[in-house]
Amino acid sequence: MLPPLSFLSTPSDPLSRRRQYHILMALLAIGCAVLLSLQLNTGSLSISRDQLAQALMGQGEALAEQIVWELRLPRALLGMMAGAALALSGALMQGLTRNPLADPGLLGIGAGAALASATLIIIWPNLPRGLLIPAALVGALLVAWLTWRLSRRHERSMARLLLAGLALNSLVTALLTLMTWRATGDQLRWLLFWQLGSLERADWPLLGVMGSILLFAIIRLNWLARGLDLLSMGEASCRHLGWPVQRLQRETVFWIAVLTATSVALCGLIGFIGLILPHILRLIVGPGHTRLLPLCMIGGAALLLLADLLGRTLLAPQILPPGLMLALIGTPLFIHLLLGRRALPM
Amino acid sequence: MLDVRSLSLSRGHRIILNHLDFQCAPGLIGLIGPNGAGKSSLIEALAGDRAESCQVYWNQRPITEWPALDFAQVRACLSQRPEASFDFPVSDWLKFSRTPHADLTTESDQWAEHPALAGAIAALGIQSLLERTLHSLSGGERQRVQLARTLAQVWPLDDTPRLLLLDEPLTGLDLSHQHRLLRTLQTLGQRGVCTVVALHDLDLAARYCQQLLLLNQQTLVANGTPHQVLTSQHLADHFQLDAEVRHDLTPWPIILTR
């Protein structure tokens, strides 16, 4: 039985809520740093703390430096960035649809990105990996655009958006499965990579691209957060407060697609974070997006690092996919939080 | 102030409102009519939500030509079924109302002392609800919070004329809060706020409104004071109501149904 998580309950007064937000932010940042150092220490070759510090400063043994700089650090950074991107896109999707059960994966955006990448790699096996991000982006944006168009065909409604997304998701997933069925050899390995999700294919140039995308997203975060807060009153009320609703919706869809597509291109389909983490954090700090979005980024980074660390160590030398580990860690915690509350912040 | 010039609304091929012309000065203006008469559509058009809103003028300027943020500082609107998707604290919900004015952030500690919020909170009597969250409130309490949020957006802090649009705001309110709200709206009228309110309770409309607009079958069938609009003939023709209207008992007309 899990211990009661009383410190996670949402306090009612603004001062306590602000204090709780800062405490949680600090805890998650410390957690990230600890998990990062554990990630760098963990692997088939044991590297001591001193060796690690020397390798990071470029003064260590050649083998240790190679392992740290070419394998472990890129993998850890990819985990952090992909976790942050997935959690942020999930929170944005839930804010946009005003539905705490929405998720970019549920709406087919992740599968669209995976399908576009997989198709390209099957047609062009020696494809430069840098092209995977634009390909995934095209797939994600195409599915996002189709979902959006279908949901606005007659009278706009969020139920219609979710249903259109679910239908498209089924179609895209079926196409991806069809490709798996027809694939052979290397193609099958790539397709499994996208379907299971993995942090093994990290490299520095692509990390630079992902880092830049996250940086631009962070610059827009405050505007998006304030807009999504107002959007929870409904489109008309948000517009009555002078906020450009259509621009907000378009820009939010754009960021959801970009963040999802980038993480899918670099580490395949990793579910669960985008759906569950914003939900859990909303239970703790309340629904205000100015707090929720930054917390989701840092929480997503920590959670994917933790999932990858456990996946690499629990059944070592076998490596379990981070998506599987996420479901195993998150579901009990989520159920525990749900059972502990009478009202949900929906 | 509010000037509607030949406003027509349609949805697909269906005409909702046909060539409406009327003006409203600051004060409480009641919008009455049977179900489906087009009251909510008219409120939407007055708020600037429809393409046809270019036929609506506020201070001699079509409302579609107002910059969105400038218009949001002088116009607030509460729809018939206001949304509250996430369980925000009531305090945050109220602070959102000042977004167009940029004079309050969600992090402000002294927010309850802001004159607009303090005025709206006192007017709706929601002091005891400020520490609660939206989904923990009863239907009537939530409606009062939504009303306070709407009022705070255009609460008069200077002489600027303001427009307040409320679609059936009395839904869910008990009798004392209904009277309290309408008295507040009357007071705001004296301070330059033009409030157009869709009402179903004709007795309350008769008592508190200075001008009534009677809609039926896509047209404005009557426009004037409660004494001019609330007549036995109008009630029979447009509400299928057999009633006697007494104009001599109180300063406002009294409807006696038979």
Coordinates of C-alpha atoms in Angstrom, one line a residue, chain B residues 69-207:
Chain B
L69 CA -8.6 44.7 -26.3
D70 CA -10.1 48.2 -26.2
F71 CA -13.6 46.8 -26.6
A72 CA -13.0 44.2 -24.0
Q73 CA -12.2 47.0 -21.5
V74 CA -15.7 48.5 -22.0
R75 CA -17.9 45.4 -22.9
A76 CA -18.5 42.3 -20.8
C77 CA -20.9 39.4 -21.6
L78 CA -22.2 36.4 -19.7
S79 CA -23.7 33.7 -21.9
Q80 CA -26.7 31.5 -20.9
R81 CA -24.5 28.5 -20.1
P82 CA -21.0 29.8 -19.1
E83 CA -18.3 27.2 -19.2
A84 CA -15.8 26.3 -16.4
S85 CA -13.8 23.5 -17.8
F86 CA -11.2 23.1 -15.0
D87 CA -11.6 23.4 -11.3
F88 CA -10.0 26.9 -10.8
P89 CA -10.1 28.6 -7.4
V90 CA -12.8 31.3 -7.4
S91 CA -10.1 33.9 -6.7
D92 CA -8.3 33.1 -10.0
W93 CA -11.5 33.1 -11.9
L94 CA -12.3 36.7 -10.6
K95 CA -8.8 37.9 -11.4
F96 CA -9.1 36.7 -15.0
S97 CA -11.8 39.4 -15.5
R98 CA -9.2 42.2 -15.3
T99 CA -7.1 40.7 -18.2
P100 CA -8.1 43.4 -20.7
H101 CA -7.1 46.1 -18.2
A102 CA -3.8 44.5 -17.3
D103 CA -4.1 45.9 -13.8
L104 CA -4.0 42.6 -11.9
T105 CA -2.1 39.3 -12.3
T106 CA -3.0 35.9 -11.0
E107 CA -0.1 36.2 -8.6
S108 CA -1.4 39.4 -7.0
D109 CA -1.9 39.1 -3.2
Q110 CA -3.9 42.3 -2.8
W111 CA -6.4 41.3 -5.5
A112 CA -9.5 41.5 -3.3
E113 CA -8.8 45.1 -2.6
H114 CA -8.9 46.0 -6.3
P115 CA -11.9 48.4 -6.5
A116 CA -13.6 46.6 -9.4
L117 CA -13.2 43.1 -7.8
A118 CA -14.2 44.4 -4.3
G119 CA -17.3 46.1 -5.8
A120 CA -18.4 43.0 -7.8
I121 CA -17.7 40.6 -4.8
A122 CA -19.8 42.8 -2.5
A123 CA -22.6 43.2 -5.0
L124 CA -23.0 39.5 -5.5
G125 CA -22.3 38.6 -1.8
I126 CA -19.7 36.0 -2.6
Q127 CA -17.1 36.9 0.1
S128 CA -17.5 33.5 1.7
L129 CA -16.9 31.7 -1.6
L130 CA -13.5 33.2 -2.4
E131 CA -11.5 30.3 -0.8
R132 CA -13.5 27.7 -2.7
T133 CA -13.0 26.2 -6.1
L134 CA -15.5 26.4 -8.9
H135 CA -16.6 22.8 -9.0
S136 CA -17.2 22.7 -5.3
L137 CA -19.9 25.4 -5.6
S138 CA -23.7 24.8 -6.0
G139 CA -25.3 25.9 -9.3
G140 CA -26.5 29.2 -7.8
E141 CA -23.2 29.9 -6.1
R142 CA -21.4 29.3 -9.4
Q143 CA -23.7 31.6 -11.3
R144 CA -23.0 34.4 -8.7
V145 CA -19.3 33.9 -9.2
Q146 CA -19.7 34.0 -13.0
L147 CA -21.8 37.2 -12.6
A148 CA -19.2 38.8 -10.3
R149 CA -16.4 37.9 -12.8
T150 CA -18.5 39.5 -15.6
L151 CA -19.3 42.6 -13.6
A152 CA -15.7 43.1 -12.5
Q153 CA -14.6 43.3 -16.1
V154 CA -16.6 46.5 -16.7
W155 CA -17.0 47.7 -13.2
P156 CA -17.1 51.6 -13.5
L157 CA -13.9 53.1 -12.1
D158 CA -14.2 56.3 -14.2
D159 CA -16.7 58.0 -16.5
T160 CA -16.1 55.8 -19.5
P161 CA -19.4 54.4 -20.8
R162 CA -19.6 50.6 -20.6
L163 CA -21.7 47.8 -22.0
L164 CA -22.8 44.8 -20.0
L165 CA -24.7 41.9 -21.7
L166 CA -26.3 39.2 -19.6
D167 CA -28.2 36.2 -21.0
E168 CA -30.7 35.0 -18.4
P169 CA -28.5 35.8 -15.4
L170 CA -31.2 35.0 -12.9
T171 CA -30.9 31.2 -13.6
G172 CA -30.2 29.4 -10.4
L173 CA -30.4 32.4 -8.2
D174 CA -32.7 32.5 -5.2
L175 CA -35.3 35.3 -4.9
S176 CA -33.2 37.5 -2.7
H177 CA -30.1 37.3 -5.0
Q178 CA -32.3 38.0 -8.0
H179 CA -33.5 41.3 -6.5
R180 CA -30.0 42.1 -5.3
L181 CA -28.5 41.6 -8.8
L182 CA -31.1 43.7 -10.5
R183 CA -30.7 46.5 -8.0
T184 CA -27.0 46.4 -8.6
L185 CA -27.5 46.6 -12.3
Q186 CA -29.8 49.6 -11.8
T187 CA -27.1 51.3 -9.7
L188 CA -24.5 50.6 -12.3
G189 CA -26.8 52.2 -14.9
Q190 CA -26.6 55.4 -12.9
R191 CA -22.8 55.2 -13.2
G192 CA -22.8 54.9 -17.0
V193 CA -23.2 51.2 -17.6
C194 CA -25.6 50.2 -20.3
T195 CA -26.9 46.7 -19.3
V196 CA -28.9 44.6 -21.7
V197 CA -30.3 41.6 -19.9
A198 CA -32.4 38.7 -21.3
L199 CA -35.1 37.9 -18.8
H200 CA -38.0 35.5 -18.6
D201 CA -39.5 36.9 -15.4
L202 CA -41.7 39.7 -16.7
D203 CA -42.6 40.9 -13.2
L204 CA -38.9 41.5 -12.4
A205 CA -38.4 43.0 -15.9
A206 CA -41.4 45.4 -15.2
R207 CA -40.0 46.4 -11.8

